[in-house]
Coordinates of C-alpha atoms and ligand atoms in Angstrom, one line a residue:
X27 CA 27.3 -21.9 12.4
X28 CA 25.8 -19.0 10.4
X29 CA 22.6 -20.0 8.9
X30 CA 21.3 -18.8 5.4
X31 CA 17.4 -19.3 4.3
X32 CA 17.2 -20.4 0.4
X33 CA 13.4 -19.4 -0.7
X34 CA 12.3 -21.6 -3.4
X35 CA 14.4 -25.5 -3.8
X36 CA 13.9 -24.5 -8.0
X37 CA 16.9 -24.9 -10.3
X38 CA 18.5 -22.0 -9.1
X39 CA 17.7 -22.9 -5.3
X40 CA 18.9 -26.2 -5.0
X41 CA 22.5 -25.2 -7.2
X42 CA 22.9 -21.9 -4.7
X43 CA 22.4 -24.1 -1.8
X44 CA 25.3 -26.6 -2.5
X45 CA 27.7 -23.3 -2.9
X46 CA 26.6 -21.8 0.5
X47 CA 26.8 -25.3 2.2
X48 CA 30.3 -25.6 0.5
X49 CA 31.3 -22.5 2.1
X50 CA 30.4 -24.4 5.7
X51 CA 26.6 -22.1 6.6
X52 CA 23.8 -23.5 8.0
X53 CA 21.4 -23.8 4.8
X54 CA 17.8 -23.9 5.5
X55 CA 15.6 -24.2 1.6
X56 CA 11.9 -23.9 1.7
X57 CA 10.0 -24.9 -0.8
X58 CA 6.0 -24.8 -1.8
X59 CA 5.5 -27.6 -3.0
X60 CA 6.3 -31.2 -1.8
X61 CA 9.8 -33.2 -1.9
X62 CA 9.6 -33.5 -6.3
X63 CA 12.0 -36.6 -5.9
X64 CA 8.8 -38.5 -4.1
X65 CA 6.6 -37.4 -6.7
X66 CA 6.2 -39.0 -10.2
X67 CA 6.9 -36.2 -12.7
X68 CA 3.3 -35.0 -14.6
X69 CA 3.6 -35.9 -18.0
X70 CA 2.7 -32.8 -20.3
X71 CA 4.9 -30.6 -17.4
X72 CA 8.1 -32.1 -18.7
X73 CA 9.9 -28.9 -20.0
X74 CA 13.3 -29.2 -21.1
X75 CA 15.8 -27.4 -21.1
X76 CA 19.2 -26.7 -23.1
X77 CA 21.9 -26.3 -20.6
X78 CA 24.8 -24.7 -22.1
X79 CA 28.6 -23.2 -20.9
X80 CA 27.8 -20.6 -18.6
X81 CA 25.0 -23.7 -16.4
X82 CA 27.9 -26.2 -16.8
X83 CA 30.5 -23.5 -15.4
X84 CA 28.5 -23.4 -12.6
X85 CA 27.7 -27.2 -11.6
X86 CA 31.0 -27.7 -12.4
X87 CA 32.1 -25.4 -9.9
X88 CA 29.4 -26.6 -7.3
X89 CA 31.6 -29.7 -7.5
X90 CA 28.8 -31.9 -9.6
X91 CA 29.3 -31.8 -13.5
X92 CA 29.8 -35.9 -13.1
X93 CA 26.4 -36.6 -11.7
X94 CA 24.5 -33.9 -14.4
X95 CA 26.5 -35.4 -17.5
X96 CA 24.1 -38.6 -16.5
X97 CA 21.1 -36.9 -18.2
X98 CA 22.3 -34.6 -20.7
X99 CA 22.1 -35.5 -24.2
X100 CA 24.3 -33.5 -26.4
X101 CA 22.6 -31.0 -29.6
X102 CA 25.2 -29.9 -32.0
X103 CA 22.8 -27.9 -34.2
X104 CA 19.7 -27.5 -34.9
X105 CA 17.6 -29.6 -37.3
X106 CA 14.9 -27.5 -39.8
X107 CA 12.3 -29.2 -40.8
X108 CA 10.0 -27.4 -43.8
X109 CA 6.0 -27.6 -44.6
X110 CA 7.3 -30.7 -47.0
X111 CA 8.9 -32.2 -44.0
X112 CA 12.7 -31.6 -45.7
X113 CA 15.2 -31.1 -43.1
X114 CA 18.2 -29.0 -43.1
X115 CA 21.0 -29.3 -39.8
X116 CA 22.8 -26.1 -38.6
X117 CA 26.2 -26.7 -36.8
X118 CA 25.6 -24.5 -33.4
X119 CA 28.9 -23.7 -33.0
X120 CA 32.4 -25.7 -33.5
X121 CA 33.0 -29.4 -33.8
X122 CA 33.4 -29.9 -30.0
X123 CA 30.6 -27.8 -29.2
X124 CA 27.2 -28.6 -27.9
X125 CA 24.3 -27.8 -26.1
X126 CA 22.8 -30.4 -23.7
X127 CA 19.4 -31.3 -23.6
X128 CA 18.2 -31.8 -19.9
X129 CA 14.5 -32.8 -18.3
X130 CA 14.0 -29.9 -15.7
X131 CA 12.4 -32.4 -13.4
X132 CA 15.2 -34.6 -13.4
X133 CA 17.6 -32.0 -13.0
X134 CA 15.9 -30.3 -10.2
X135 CA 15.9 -33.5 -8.3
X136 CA 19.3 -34.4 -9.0
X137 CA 20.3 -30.4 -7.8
X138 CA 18.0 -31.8 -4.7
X139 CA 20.2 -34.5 -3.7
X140 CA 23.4 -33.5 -4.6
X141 CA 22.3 -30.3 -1.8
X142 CA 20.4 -32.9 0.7
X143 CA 24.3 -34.8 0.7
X144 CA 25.4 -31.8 2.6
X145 CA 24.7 -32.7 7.0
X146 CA 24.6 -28.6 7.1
X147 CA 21.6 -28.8 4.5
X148 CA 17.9 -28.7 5.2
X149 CA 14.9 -29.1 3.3
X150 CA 11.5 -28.2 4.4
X151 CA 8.9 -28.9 1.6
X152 CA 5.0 -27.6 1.3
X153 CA 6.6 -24.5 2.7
X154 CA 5.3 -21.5 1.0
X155 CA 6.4 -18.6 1.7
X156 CA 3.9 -15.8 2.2
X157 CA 5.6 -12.9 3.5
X158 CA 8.6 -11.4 5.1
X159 CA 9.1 -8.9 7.4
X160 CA 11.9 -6.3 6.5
X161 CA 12.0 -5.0 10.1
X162 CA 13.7 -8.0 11.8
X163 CA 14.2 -10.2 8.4
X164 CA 11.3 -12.6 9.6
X165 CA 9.8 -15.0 7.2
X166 CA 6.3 -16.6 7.4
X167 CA 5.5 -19.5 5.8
X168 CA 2.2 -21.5 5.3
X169 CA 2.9 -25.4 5.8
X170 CA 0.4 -26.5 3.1
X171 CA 0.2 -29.8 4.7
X172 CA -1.0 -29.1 8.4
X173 CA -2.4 -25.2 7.5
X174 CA 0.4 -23.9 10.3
X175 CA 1.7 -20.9 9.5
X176 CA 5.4 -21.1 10.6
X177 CA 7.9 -17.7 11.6
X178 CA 12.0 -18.1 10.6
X179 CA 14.6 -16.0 11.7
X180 CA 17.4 -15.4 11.5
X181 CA 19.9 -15.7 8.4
X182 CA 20.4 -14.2 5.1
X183 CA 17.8 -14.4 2.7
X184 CA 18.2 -15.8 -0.6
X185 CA 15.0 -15.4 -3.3
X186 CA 14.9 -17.8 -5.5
X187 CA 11.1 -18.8 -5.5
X188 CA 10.7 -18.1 -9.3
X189 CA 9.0 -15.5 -12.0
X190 CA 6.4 -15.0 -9.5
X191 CA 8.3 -14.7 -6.8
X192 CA 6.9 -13.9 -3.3
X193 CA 9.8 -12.2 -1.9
X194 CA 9.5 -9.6 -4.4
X195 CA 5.9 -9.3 -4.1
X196 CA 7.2 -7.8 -0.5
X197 CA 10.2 -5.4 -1.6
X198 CA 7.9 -4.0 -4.7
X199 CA 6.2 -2.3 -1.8
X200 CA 9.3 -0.7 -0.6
X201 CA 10.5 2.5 -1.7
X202 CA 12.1 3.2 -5.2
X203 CA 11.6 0.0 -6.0
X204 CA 11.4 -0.9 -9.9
X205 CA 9.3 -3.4 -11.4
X206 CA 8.3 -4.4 -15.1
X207 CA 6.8 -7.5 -16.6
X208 CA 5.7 -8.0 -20.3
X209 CA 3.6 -11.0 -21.5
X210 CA 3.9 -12.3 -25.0
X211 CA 0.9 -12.9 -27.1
X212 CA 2.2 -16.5 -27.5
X213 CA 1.9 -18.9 -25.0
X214 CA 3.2 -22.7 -25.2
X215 CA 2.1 -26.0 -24.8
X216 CA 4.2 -29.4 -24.5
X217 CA 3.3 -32.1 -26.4
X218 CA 5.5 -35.5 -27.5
X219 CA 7.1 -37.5 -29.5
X220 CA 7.0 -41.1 -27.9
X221 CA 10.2 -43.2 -28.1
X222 CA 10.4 -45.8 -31.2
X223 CA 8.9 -49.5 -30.6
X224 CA 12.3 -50.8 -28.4
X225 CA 13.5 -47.7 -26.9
X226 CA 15.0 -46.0 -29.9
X227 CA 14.7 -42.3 -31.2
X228 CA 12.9 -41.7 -34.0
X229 CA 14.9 -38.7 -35.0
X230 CA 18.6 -37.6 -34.4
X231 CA 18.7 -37.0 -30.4
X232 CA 21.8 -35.0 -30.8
X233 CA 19.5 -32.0 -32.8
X234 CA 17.4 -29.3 -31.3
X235 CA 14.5 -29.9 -33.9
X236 CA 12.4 -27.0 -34.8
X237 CA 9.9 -26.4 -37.4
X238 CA 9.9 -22.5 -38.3
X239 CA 6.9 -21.2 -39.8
X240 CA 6.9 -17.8 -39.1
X241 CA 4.0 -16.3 -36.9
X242 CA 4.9 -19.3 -35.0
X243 CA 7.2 -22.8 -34.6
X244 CA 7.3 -26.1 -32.9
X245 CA 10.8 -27.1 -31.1
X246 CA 11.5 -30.7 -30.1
X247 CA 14.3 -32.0 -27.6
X248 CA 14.8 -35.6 -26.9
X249 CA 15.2 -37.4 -23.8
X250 CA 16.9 -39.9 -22.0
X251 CA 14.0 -42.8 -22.8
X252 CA 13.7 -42.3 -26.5
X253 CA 11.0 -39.6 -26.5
X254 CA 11.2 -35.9 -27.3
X255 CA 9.4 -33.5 -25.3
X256 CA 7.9 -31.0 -28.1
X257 CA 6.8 -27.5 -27.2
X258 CA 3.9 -25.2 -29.8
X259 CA 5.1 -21.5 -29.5
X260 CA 1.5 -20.3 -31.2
X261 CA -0.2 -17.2 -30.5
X262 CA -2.7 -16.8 -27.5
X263 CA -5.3 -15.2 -30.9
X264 CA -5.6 -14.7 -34.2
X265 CA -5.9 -16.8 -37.7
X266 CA -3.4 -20.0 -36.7
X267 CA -3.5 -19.8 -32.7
X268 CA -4.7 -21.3 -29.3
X269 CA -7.9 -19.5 -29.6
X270 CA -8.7 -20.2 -33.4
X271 CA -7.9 -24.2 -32.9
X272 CA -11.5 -25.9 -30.8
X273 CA -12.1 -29.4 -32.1
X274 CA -10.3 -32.7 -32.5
X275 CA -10.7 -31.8 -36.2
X276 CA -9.1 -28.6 -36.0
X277 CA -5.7 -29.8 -34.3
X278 CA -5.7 -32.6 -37.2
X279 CA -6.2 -30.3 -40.1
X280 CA -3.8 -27.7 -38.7
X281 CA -0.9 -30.6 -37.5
X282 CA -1.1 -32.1 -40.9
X283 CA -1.0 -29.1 -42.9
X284 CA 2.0 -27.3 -41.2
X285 CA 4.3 -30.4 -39.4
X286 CA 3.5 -32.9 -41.3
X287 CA 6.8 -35.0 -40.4
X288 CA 6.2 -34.7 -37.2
X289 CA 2.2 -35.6 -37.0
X290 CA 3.8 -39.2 -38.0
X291 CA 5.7 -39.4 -35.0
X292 CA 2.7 -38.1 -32.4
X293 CA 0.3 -40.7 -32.0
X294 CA -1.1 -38.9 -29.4
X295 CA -1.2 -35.7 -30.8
X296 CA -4.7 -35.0 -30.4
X297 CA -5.5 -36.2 -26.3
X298 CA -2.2 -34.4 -25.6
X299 CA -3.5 -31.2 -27.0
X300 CA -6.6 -30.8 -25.1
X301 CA -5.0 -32.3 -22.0
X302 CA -1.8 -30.8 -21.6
X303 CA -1.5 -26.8 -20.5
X304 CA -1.3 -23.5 -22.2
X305 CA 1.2 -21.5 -20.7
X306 CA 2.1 -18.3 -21.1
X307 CA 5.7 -16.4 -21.2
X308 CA 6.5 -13.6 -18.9
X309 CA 9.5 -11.6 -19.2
X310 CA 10.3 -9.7 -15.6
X311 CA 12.6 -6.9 -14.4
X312 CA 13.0 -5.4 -11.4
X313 CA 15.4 -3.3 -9.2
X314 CA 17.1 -3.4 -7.1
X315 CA 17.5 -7.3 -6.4
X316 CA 18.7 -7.0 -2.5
X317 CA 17.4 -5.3 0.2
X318 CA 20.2 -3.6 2.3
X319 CA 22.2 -6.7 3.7
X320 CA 19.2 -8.6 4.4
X321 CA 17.5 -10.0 1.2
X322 CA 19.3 -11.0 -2.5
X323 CA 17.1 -11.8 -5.5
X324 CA 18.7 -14.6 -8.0
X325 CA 17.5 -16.2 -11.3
X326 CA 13.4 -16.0 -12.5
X327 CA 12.7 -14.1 -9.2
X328 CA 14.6 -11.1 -10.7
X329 CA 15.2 -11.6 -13.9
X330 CA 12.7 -14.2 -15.8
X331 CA 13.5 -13.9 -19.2
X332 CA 11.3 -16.1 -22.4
X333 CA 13.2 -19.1 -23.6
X334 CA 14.4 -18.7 -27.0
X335 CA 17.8 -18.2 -26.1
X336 CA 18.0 -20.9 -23.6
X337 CA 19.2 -19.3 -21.2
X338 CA 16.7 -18.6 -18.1
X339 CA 18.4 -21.6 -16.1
X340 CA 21.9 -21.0 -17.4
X341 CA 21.4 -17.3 -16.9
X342 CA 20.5 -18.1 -13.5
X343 CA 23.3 -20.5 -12.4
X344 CA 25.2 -18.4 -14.2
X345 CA 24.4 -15.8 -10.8
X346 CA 25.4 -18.6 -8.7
X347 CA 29.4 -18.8 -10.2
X348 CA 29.0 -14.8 -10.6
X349 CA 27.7 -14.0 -6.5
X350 CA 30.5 -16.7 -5.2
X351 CA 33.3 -14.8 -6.7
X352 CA 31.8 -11.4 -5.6
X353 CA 31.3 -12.7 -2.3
X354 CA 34.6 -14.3 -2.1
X355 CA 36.1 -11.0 -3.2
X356 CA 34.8 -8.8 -0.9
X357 CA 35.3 -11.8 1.8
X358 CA 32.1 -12.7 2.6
X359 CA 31.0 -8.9 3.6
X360 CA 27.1 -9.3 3.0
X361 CA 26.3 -6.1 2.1
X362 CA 29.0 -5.5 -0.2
X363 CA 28.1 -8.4 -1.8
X364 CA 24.9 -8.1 -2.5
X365 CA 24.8 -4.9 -3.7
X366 CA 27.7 -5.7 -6.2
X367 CA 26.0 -8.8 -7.3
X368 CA 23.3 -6.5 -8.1
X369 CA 25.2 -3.7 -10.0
X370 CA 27.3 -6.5 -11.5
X371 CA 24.6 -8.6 -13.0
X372 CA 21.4 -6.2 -13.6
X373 CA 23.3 -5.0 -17.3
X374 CA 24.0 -8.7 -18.0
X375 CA 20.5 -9.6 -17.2
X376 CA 18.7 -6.9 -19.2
X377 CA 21.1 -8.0 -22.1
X378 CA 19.9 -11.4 -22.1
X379 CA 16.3 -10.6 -21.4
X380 CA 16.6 -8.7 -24.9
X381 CA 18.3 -10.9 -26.7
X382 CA 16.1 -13.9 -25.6
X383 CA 13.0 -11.4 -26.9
X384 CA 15.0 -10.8 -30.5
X385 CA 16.1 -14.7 -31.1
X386 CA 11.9 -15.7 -31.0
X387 CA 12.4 -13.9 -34.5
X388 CA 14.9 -15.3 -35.7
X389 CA 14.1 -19.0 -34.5
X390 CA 10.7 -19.0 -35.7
X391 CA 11.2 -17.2 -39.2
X392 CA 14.7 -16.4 -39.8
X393 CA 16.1 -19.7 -39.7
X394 CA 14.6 -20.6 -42.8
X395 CA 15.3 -17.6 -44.4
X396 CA 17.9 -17.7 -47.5
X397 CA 19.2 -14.6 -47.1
X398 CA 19.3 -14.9 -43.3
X399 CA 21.2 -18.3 -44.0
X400 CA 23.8 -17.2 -46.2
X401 CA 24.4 -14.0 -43.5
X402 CA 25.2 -16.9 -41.0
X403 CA 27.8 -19.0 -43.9
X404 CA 29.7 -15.8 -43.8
X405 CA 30.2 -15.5 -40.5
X406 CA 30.5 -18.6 -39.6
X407 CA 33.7 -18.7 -42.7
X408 CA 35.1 -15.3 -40.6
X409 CA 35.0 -16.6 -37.3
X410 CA 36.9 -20.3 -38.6
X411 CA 39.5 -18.3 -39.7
X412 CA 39.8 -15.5 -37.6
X413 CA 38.4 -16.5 -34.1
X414 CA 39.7 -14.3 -32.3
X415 CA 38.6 -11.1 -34.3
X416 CA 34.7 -12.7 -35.0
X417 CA 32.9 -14.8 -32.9
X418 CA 28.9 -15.2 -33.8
X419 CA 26.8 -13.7 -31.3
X420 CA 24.9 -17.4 -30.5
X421 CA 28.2 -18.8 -29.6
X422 CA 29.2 -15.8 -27.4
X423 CA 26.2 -16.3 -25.5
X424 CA 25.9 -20.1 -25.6
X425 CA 29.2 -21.1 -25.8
X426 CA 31.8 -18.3 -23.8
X427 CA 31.5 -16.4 -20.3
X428 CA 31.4 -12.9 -22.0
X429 CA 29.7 -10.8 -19.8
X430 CA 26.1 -10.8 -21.8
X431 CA 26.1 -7.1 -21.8
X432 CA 29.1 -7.3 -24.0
X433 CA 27.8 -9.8 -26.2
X434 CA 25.0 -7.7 -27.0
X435 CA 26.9 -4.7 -27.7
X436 CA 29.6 -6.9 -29.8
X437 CA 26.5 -8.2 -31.5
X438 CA 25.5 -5.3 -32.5
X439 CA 28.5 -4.2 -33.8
X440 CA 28.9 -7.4 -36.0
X441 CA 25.2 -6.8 -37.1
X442 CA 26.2 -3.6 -39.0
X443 CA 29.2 -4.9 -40.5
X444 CA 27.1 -7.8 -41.8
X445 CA 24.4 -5.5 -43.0
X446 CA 27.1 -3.5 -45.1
X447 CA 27.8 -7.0 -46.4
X448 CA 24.7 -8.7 -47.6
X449 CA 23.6 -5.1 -49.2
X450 CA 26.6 -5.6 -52.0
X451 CA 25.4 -6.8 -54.7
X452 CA 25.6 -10.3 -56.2
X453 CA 26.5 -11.3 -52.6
X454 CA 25.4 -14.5 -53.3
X455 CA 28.1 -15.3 -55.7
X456 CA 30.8 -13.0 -53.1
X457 CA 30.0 -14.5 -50.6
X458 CA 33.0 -16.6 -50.4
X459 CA 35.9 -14.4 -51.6
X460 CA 38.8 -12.8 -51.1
X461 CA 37.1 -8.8 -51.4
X462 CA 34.2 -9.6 -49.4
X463 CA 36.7 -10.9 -46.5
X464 CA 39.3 -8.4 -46.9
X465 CA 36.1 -5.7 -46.6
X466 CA 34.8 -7.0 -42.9
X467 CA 38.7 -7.4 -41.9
X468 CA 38.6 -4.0 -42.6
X469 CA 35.5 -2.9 -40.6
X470 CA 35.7 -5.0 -37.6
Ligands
FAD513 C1 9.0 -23.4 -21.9 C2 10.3 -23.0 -21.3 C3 11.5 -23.5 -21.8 C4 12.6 -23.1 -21.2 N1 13.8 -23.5 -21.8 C5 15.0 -23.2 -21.2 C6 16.2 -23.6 -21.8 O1 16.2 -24.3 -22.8 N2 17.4 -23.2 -21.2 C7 17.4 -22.4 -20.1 O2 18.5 -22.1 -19.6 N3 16.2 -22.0 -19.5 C8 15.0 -22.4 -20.0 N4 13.9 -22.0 -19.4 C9 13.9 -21.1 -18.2 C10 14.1 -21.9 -16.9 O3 13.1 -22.9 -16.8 C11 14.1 -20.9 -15.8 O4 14.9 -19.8 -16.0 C12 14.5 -21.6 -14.5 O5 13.7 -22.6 -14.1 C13 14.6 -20.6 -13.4 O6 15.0 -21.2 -12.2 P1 14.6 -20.6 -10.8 O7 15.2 -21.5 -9.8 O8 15.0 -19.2 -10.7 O9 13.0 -20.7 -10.8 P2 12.1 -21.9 -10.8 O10 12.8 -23.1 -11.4 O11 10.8 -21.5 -11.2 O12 12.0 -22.3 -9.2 C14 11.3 -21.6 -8.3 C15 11.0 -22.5 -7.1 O13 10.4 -21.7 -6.1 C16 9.3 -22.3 -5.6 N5 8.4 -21.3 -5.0 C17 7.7 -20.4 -5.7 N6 7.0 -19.6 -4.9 C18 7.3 -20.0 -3.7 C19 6.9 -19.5 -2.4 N7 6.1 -18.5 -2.2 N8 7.4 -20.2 -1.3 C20 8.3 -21.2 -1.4 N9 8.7 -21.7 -2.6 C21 8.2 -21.1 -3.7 C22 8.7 -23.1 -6.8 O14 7.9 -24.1 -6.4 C23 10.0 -23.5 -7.4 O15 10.4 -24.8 -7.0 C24 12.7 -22.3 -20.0 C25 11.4 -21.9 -19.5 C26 10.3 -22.2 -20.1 C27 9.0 -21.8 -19.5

């Protein structure tokens, strides 16, 4: 049986491993740290994420949609909340449409299992890899448990050991190789929302919440015991940041001045702040993602993107569905493969990596923006009637398979038309007629 060595048991790991194993290889995964699923999950670590069409494309393809629907909640839009506390709910896309709110940790483990099912699958955990050896493909890895170093052979390599990934620490030393990473000057840090007295939620479960305020915002997104996992965008410096905000009093003050609403619902706010992480938010690029036939880079490894699009994990299960139908294609030619995985999905990745830099705009100011809102009314009015002349760049990219490269550029497109738009005047009484209508029919 052919063997293939997964780097890194992460989202994107454990998902690639059920494909190959489907496909009958020998899957060998090693990860750094130790088997998650024995571990209780670190409270304050408990990202999660927003799974959306191009992820569920992909585990339903893998074969496991049934056993992931178990822990997804559903978010139809998201839910504004203003300095007084006011909320406001925007529909995300149409009635049937959702994104699903998922705990990493839980998702990762389930990924885990649903791969450790396969007899032709393999786990070996506190393996980190250090280096590997593009001469004959070997890989060393440090068993953090008995301090062994450990050589594999032997099998096609697939990276997918994360932003900082080790594997590409290697190939960045190789020739003509291209590599880029960008930190924002705001970092994040989870804090929560604890489930009502009795298990309940103590706001809708079926909203992304976010509290826009400009410079900055707060997003909440429930889970499955009644609590939300809330995560600070704020700046790293400056006036309202990390840095400016030292004492107990300071995080009080600050909380109950800006998210109000929400200070209710955090008893412990304050213990959370000072215990839980700052973390910061790289975006990476690199090229190219393989090396000849031996080596292929997929998800954060080669393109770690920041999370206001929610798309980093869909993004990279999205390269799972994308390098199975390449490699079907070309019938399981390696090389071929690889290097069409590569020139397939670089475009799509740079689009994304954009777009998920632009949407921190719009998520953490625009949204409560009048003129912004009424820009959306519009198209949201076009794309009822005429879907399939208009659809709204979120729902292209949440909610469709469009190539994100194409997205982008159709984005960009409808961004002028709209601009032509909201420049007429009294558009705010327009808005909803027949001229303005007839005038983007014209233009699209
Ligand atoms: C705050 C935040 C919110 C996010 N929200 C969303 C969202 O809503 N929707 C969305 O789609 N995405 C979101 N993302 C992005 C998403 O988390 C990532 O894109 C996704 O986890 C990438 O999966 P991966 O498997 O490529 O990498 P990872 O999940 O990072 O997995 C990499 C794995 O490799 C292991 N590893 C690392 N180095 C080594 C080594 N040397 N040897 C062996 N193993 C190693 C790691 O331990 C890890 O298990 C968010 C990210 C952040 C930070």
């Amino acid at each position: 049986m052919e063997k293939v060595i997964i780097v890194g048991a992460g989202l994107v790991g454990s998902l690639q491993a059920i494909y190959m194993a489907k496909k009958g290889y020998k899957v060998e995964v090693y990860e750094r740290r130790p088997d998650m699923r024995k571990v209780n999950l670190v409270a304050g670590r408990s990202i999660n994420l927003a799974l959306s069409n191009r992820g569920w494309k992909a585990i339903s393809e893998a074969g496991i949609q049934s056993e992931i629907e178990k822990i997804a909640i559903p978010m139809r839009g998201r839910m504004m909340h203003d300095e007084e506390g006011n909320t406001t709910f925007q529909q995300y896309g149409k009635d049937d449409e959702a994104i699903y709110s998922v705990s990493r940790g839980l998702l990762n483990q389930k990924l885990m299992t649903c791969a450790g099912d396969f007899e032709n699958v393999s786990f070996f955990f506190n393996h980190q890899c250090l280096d590997v050896n593009l001469e004959n493909n070997e890989l060393t890895f440090l068993n953090t448990e008995t301090n062994e170093k450990k050589k594999v052979t032997e099998g096609k390599i697939f990276a997918t050991d994360g932003a900082f990934s080790a594997i590409r620490k290697r190939l960045m030393k190789t020739d003509r190789f291209n590599y880029q990473q960008m930190y924002l000057e705001h970092g994040y840090k989870e804090l929560t929302i604890p489930a009502a007295d009795g298990g309940g939620f103590k706001i809708d479960k079926n909203a992304l919440h976010i509290w826009p305020r400009g410079e900055y915002m707060m997003i909440a997104l429930a889970n499955e015991d009644g609590s939300f996992t809330c995560t600070l965008f704020f700046p790293f410096e400056g006036e309202n940041s990390f840095g400016s905000i030292k004492t107990k009093a300071d995080v009080e003050k600050f909380f109950n001045r800006v998210f109000p609403d929400a200070v209710e619902l955090m008893p412990n706010l304050v213990e959370e702040y000072f215990e839980n992480p700052t973390a910061s938010l790289v975006t990476v690029r690199c090229s190219p993602w393989n090396y000849k036939d031996q080596i292929i880079m997929m998800g954060d490894s080669s393109h770690a993107i920041v999370p206001f699009y929610g798309q980093g994990m869909n993004s990279g299960f999205e390269d799972c569905t994308v390098f199975n139908e390449i490699f079907e294609s070309n019938k399981r030619d390696w090389e071929k493969s690889f290097k069409e995985f590569f020139d397939t999905r670089k475009k799509d990745a740079d689009a994304i990596s954009n777009l998920a830099l632009q949407n921190f705009i719009e998520m953490r100011d625009l949204v409560a923006d009048e003129s912004f809102l009424l820009r959306k009314k519009i198209e949201k009015k076009i794309y009822s009637k005429y879907p399939e002349k208009w659809v709204p760049l979120y729902s292209q990219v949440t909610f469709s398979h469009t190539p994100y490269s194409e997205a982008l550029a159709n984005g960009k497109r409808q961004e002028k038309i709209m601009d032509c738009i909201m420049a007429k005047e009294n558009i705010e009484q327009l808005w909803d007629s027949q001229e303005v209508e007839d005038e983007i029919l014209e233009m699209i």
